[in-house]
Amino acid sequence: MKKNDNVIMNEDVLRLSSEVRCVAPEEGELGIIPSSEALEKAYNAGLDLVVVAPQAKPPVAKIMDYGKYKYQQEKKKKEAKKKQTKIDIKEIKFTSKINQHDIDYKVKHALEFLEKGKYVKFRVFLRGREIATPEAGFDVINRVWEMVKEHADRENPPKLEGNHINMLVTPKKKK
């Protein structure tokens, strides 16, 4: 069987079944008719005979312009894709022994990202023995949060994941 995107159409309908339940664009449902007659009606109208329900007894076939139908489906997919929003997450890394000036500098960049509507993930990397006492890392994350909380909402509280402490913040919703 010739299949375009797993679609059974035109002469392939004859091989599928001797009879089909036919639906025409203007006349509506034509009832159960021989496949050859349905194909002839489609050709006379300058359209295609497309099986829409091959599992039904007898199969349901529709007379339509398949090229136009496929084009409209692609157009709908593109429109749906345009309406999707892509979330961009920027990551800013710290260590637990970072200087306050360095925190200020990195937070300044985080605020710029938040103004542009991007999510920011703050990550404190714990090295060696710092993992045994992560309080210093949580202290850094909390200082950062105090600096950005007027401009951002916290997605989740800071948590220890392996040898990192992570916190995700999102831009504040405008009222």
mmCIF file of C-alpha atoms in Angstrom:
data_model
loop_
_atom_site.group_PDB
_atom_site.id
_atom_site.type_symbol
_atom_site.label_atom_id
_atom_site.label_comp_id
_atom_site.label_asym_id
_atom_site.label_seq_id
_atom_site.Cartn_x
_atom_site.Cartn_y
_atom_site.Cartn_z
ATOM 1 C CA MET A 1 0.000 0.000 0.000
ATOM 2 C CA LYS A 2 1.161 3.504 -0.797
ATOM 3 C CA LYS A 3 1.179 5.521 2.371
ATOM 4 C CA ASN A 4 1.829 9.213 2.815
ATOM 5 C CA ASP A 5 2.501 9.736 6.526
ATOM 6 C CA ASN A 6 0.659 6.435 7.233
ATOM 7 C CA VAL A 7 -2.376 7.650 5.284
ATOM 8 C CA ILE A 8 -4.261 5.272 2.987
ATOM 9 C CA MET A 9 -5.608 7.140 -0.022
ATOM 10 C CA ASN A 10 -6.905 6.822 -3.598
ATOM 11 C CA GLU A 11 -6.106 3.417 -5.265
ATOM 12 C CA ASP A 12 -4.894 1.945 -1.968
ATOM 13 C CA VAL A 13 -8.467 2.153 -0.655
ATOM 14 C CA LEU A 14 -9.461 -0.481 -3.251
ATOM 15 C CA ARG A 15 -6.895 -2.905 -1.771
ATOM 16 C CA LEU A 16 -8.047 -2.187 1.790
ATOM 17 C CA SER A 17 -11.748 -2.964 1.373
ATOM 18 C CA SER A 18 -14.397 -3.501 -1.282
ATOM 19 C CA GLU A 19 -16.815 -1.163 0.507
ATOM 20 C CA VAL A 20 -16.335 2.071 2.448
ATOM 21 C CA ARG A 21 -18.518 4.397 4.461
ATOM 22 C CA CYS A 22 -18.023 7.532 2.384
ATOM 23 C CA VAL A 23 -18.211 11.164 3.466
ATOM 24 C CA ALA A 24 -18.210 13.871 0.793
ATOM 25 C CA PRO A 25 -17.526 17.590 1.378
ATOM 26 C CA GLU A 26 -20.816 18.994 0.001
ATOM 27 C CA GLU A 27 -23.225 16.068 0.246
ATOM 28 C CA GLY A 28 -22.181 14.921 3.712
ATOM 29 C CA GLU A 29 -22.379 11.195 4.450
ATOM 30 C CA LEU A 30 -23.052 9.085 1.364
ATOM 31 C CA GLY A 31 -23.434 5.838 3.317
ATOM 32 C CA ILE A 32 -21.807 2.504 2.542
ATOM 33 C CA ILE A 33 -20.825 2.357 -1.148
ATOM 34 C CA PRO A 34 -18.347 0.294 -3.190
ATOM 35 C CA SER A 35 -14.763 1.589 -2.956
ATOM 36 C CA SER A 36 -14.525 1.964 -6.739
ATOM 37 C CA GLU A 37 -17.597 4.219 -6.781
ATOM 38 C CA ALA A 38 -16.201 6.368 -3.946
ATOM 39 C CA LEU A 39 -12.877 6.677 -5.783
ATOM 40 C CA GLU A 40 -14.689 7.666 -8.983
ATOM 41 C CA LYS A 41 -16.652 10.375 -7.110
ATOM 42 C CA ALA A 42 -13.392 11.714 -5.667
ATOM 43 C CA TYR A 43 -11.694 11.822 -9.084
ATOM 44 C CA ASN A 44 -14.731 13.501 -10.679
ATOM 45 C CA ALA A 45 -14.580 16.195 -7.985
ATOM 46 C CA GLY A 46 -10.804 16.562 -8.514
ATOM 47 C CA LEU A 47 -10.130 15.477 -4.932
ATOM 48 C CA ASP A 48 -8.585 12.547 -3.039
ATOM 49 C CA LEU A 49 -10.265 9.624 -1.278
ATOM 50 C CA VAL A 50 -8.622 9.367 2.151
ATOM 51 C CA VAL A 51 -9.315 6.668 4.756
ATOM 52 C CA VAL A 52 -9.842 8.372 8.125
ATOM 53 C CA ALA A 53 -10.848 5.302 10.177
ATOM 54 C CA PRO A 54 -9.262 2.118 8.731
ATOM 55 C CA GLN A 55 -10.171 0.000 11.797
ATOM 56 C CA ALA A 56 -13.939 0.541 11.353
ATOM 57 C CA LYS A 57 -16.115 -2.053 9.604
ATOM 58 C CA PRO A 58 -16.401 -0.957 6.794
ATOM 59 C CA PRO A 59 -13.541 1.625 6.784
ATOM 60 C CA VAL A 60 -14.540 5.297 6.806
ATOM 61 C CA ALA A 61 -13.235 7.277 3.814
ATOM 62 C CA LYS A 62 -13.500 10.997 3.214
ATOM 63 C CA ILE A 63 -13.356 12.858 -0.088
ATOM 64 C CA MET A 64 -11.041 15.836 0.409
ATOM 65 C CA ASP A 65 -8.101 17.766 -0.998
ATOM 66 C CA TYR A 66 -5.364 15.945 0.920
ATOM 67 C CA GLY A 67 -2.617 18.433 0.001
ATOM 68 C CA LYS A 68 -4.669 21.350 1.335
ATOM 69 C CA TYR A 69 -5.585 19.368 4.486
ATOM 70 C CA LYS A 70 -1.924 18.527 5.174
ATOM 71 C CA TYR A 71 -0.915 22.171 4.619
ATOM 72 C CA GLN A 72 -3.539 23.376 7.121
ATOM 73 C CA GLN A 73 -2.330 20.838 9.705
ATOM 74 C CA GLU A 74 1.270 22.081 9.311
ATOM 75 C CA LYS A 75 0.058 25.667 9.639
ATOM 76 C CA LYS A 76 -1.764 24.825 12.899
ATOM 77 C CA LYS A 77 1.391 23.181 14.288
ATOM 78 C CA LYS A 78 3.467 26.271 13.470
ATOM 79 C CA GLU A 79 0.917 28.572 15.126
ATOM 80 C CA ALA A 80 0.913 26.420 18.269
ATOM 81 C CA LYS A 81 4.713 26.492 18.309
ATOM 82 C CA LYS A 82 4.761 30.309 18.048
ATOM 83 C CA LYS A 83 2.572 30.610 21.134
ATOM 84 C CA GLN A 84 4.930 28.499 23.264
ATOM 85 C CA THR A 85 7.314 30.370 25.532
ATOM 86 C CA LYS A 86 10.837 29.135 25.992
ATOM 87 C CA ILE A 87 12.164 29.498 29.515
ATOM 88 C CA ASP A 88 15.754 30.637 29.576
ATOM 89 C CA ILE A 89 17.659 29.772 32.772
ATOM 90 C CA LYS A 90 20.904 31.565 33.561
ATOM 91 C CA GLU A 91 23.205 29.990 36.137
ATOM 92 C CA ILE A 92 25.391 31.985 38.516
ATOM 93 C CA LYS A 93 28.016 30.097 40.518
ATOM 94 C CA PHE A 94 29.539 30.939 43.883
ATOM 95 C CA THR A 95 31.861 29.272 46.365
ATOM 96 C CA SER A 96 31.258 29.245 50.087
ATOM 97 C CA LYS A 97 34.358 31.436 50.706
ATOM 98 C CA ILE A 98 33.410 34.211 48.271
ATOM 99 C CA ASN A 99 34.138 37.864 48.995
ATOM 100 C CA GLN A 100 31.177 40.267 49.427
ATOM 101 C CA HIS A 101 32.366 42.429 46.499
ATOM 102 C CA ASP A 102 32.255 39.367 44.208
ATOM 103 C CA ILE A 103 28.724 38.566 45.414
ATOM 104 C CA ASP A 104 27.648 42.165 44.654
ATOM 105 C CA TYR A 105 29.141 41.930 41.142
ATOM 106 C CA LYS A 106 27.429 38.620 40.343
ATOM 107 C CA VAL A 107 24.095 39.732 41.815
ATOM 108 C CA LYS A 108 24.226 42.828 39.586
ATOM 109 C CA HIS A 109 24.348 40.513 36.561
ATOM 110 C CA ALA A 110 21.565 38.354 38.002
ATOM 111 C CA LEU A 111 19.339 41.439 38.337
ATOM 112 C CA GLU A 112 19.979 42.268 34.667
ATOM 113 C CA PHE A 113 18.895 38.742 33.704
ATOM 114 C CA LEU A 114 15.765 39.035 35.853
ATOM 115 C CA GLU A 115 14.860 42.360 34.204
ATOM 116 C CA LYS A 116 15.032 40.598 30.823
ATOM 117 C CA GLY A 117 12.555 37.998 32.106
ATOM 118 C CA LYS A 118 15.024 35.142 32.468
ATOM 119 C CA TYR A 119 15.095 32.649 35.325
ATOM 120 C CA VAL A 120 18.275 32.625 37.422
ATOM 121 C CA LYS A 121 19.714 29.592 39.168
ATOM 122 C CA PHE A 122 22.120 30.398 41.966
ATOM 123 C CA ARG A 123 24.572 27.600 42.746
ATOM 124 C CA VAL A 124 27.095 27.435 45.595
ATOM 125 C CA PHE A 125 29.791 24.852 44.960
ATOM 126 C CA LEU A 126 31.081 23.059 48.061
ATOM 127 C CA ARG A 127 34.639 21.688 47.797
ATOM 128 C CA GLY A 128 36.330 19.063 49.912
ATOM 129 C CA ARG A 129 35.492 19.318 53.601
ATOM 130 C CA GLU A 130 32.973 22.123 53.011
ATOM 131 C CA ILE A 131 30.424 19.380 52.210
ATOM 132 C CA ALA A 132 30.525 18.214 55.852
ATOM 133 C CA THR A 133 29.428 21.676 57.047
ATOM 134 C CA PRO A 134 27.308 23.305 54.323
ATOM 135 C CA GLU A 135 26.163 26.164 56.612
ATOM 136 C CA ALA A 136 28.658 28.567 54.976
ATOM 137 C CA GLY A 137 27.140 27.787 51.567
ATOM 138 C CA PHE A 138 23.605 28.338 52.865
ATOM 139 C CA ASP A 139 24.811 31.644 54.346
ATOM 140 C CA VAL A 140 26.036 32.766 50.894
ATOM 141 C CA ILE A 141 22.732 31.750 49.247
ATOM 142 C CA ASN A 142 20.722 33.580 51.925
ATOM 143 C CA ARG A 143 22.813 36.755 51.468
ATOM 144 C CA VAL A 144 22.178 36.566 47.717
ATOM 145 C CA TRP A 145 18.438 36.078 48.309
ATOM 146 C CA GLU A 146 18.295 39.168 50.532
ATOM 147 C CA MET A 147 19.811 41.178 47.657
ATOM 148 C CA VAL A 148 17.426 39.929 44.926
ATOM 149 C CA LYS A 149 14.145 39.333 46.779
ATOM 150 C CA GLU A 150 12.641 42.712 45.740
ATOM 151 C CA HIS A 151 13.128 41.800 42.070
ATOM 152 C CA ALA A 152 12.452 38.052 42.130
ATOM 153 C CA ASP A 153 10.266 35.266 43.467
ATOM 154 C CA ARG A 154 11.883 32.161 44.878
ATOM 155 C CA GLU A 155 10.766 29.073 42.971
ATOM 156 C CA ASN A 156 11.951 26.753 45.741
ATOM 157 C CA PRO A 157 14.004 27.175 48.929
ATOM 158 C CA PRO A 158 17.757 26.562 48.747
ATOM 159 C CA LYS A 159 18.585 22.882 48.973
ATOM 160 C CA LEU A 160 21.689 20.741 49.058
ATOM 161 C CA GLU A 161 22.041 18.520 45.984
ATOM 162 C CA GLY A 162 25.283 16.538 46.020
ATOM 163 C CA ASN A 163 28.106 19.028 46.438
ATOM 164 C CA HIS A 164 26.006 22.035 45.345
ATOM 165 C CA ILE A 165 23.441 24.230 47.041
ATOM 166 C CA ASN A 166 20.883 25.366 44.471
ATOM 167 C CA MET A 167 18.187 28.034 44.443
ATOM 168 C CA LEU A 168 16.030 28.973 41.433
ATOM 169 C CA VAL A 169 14.473 32.438 41.248
ATOM 170 C CA THR A 170 12.017 33.838 38.714
ATOM 171 C CA PRO A 171 11.262 37.430 37.755
ATOM 172 C CA LYS A 172 8.527 39.084 39.844
ATOM 173 C CA LYS A 173 5.144 39.079 38.173
ATOM 174 C CA LYS A 174 4.085 42.541 37.036
ATOM 175 C CA LYS A 175 0.700 43.671 38.360
#
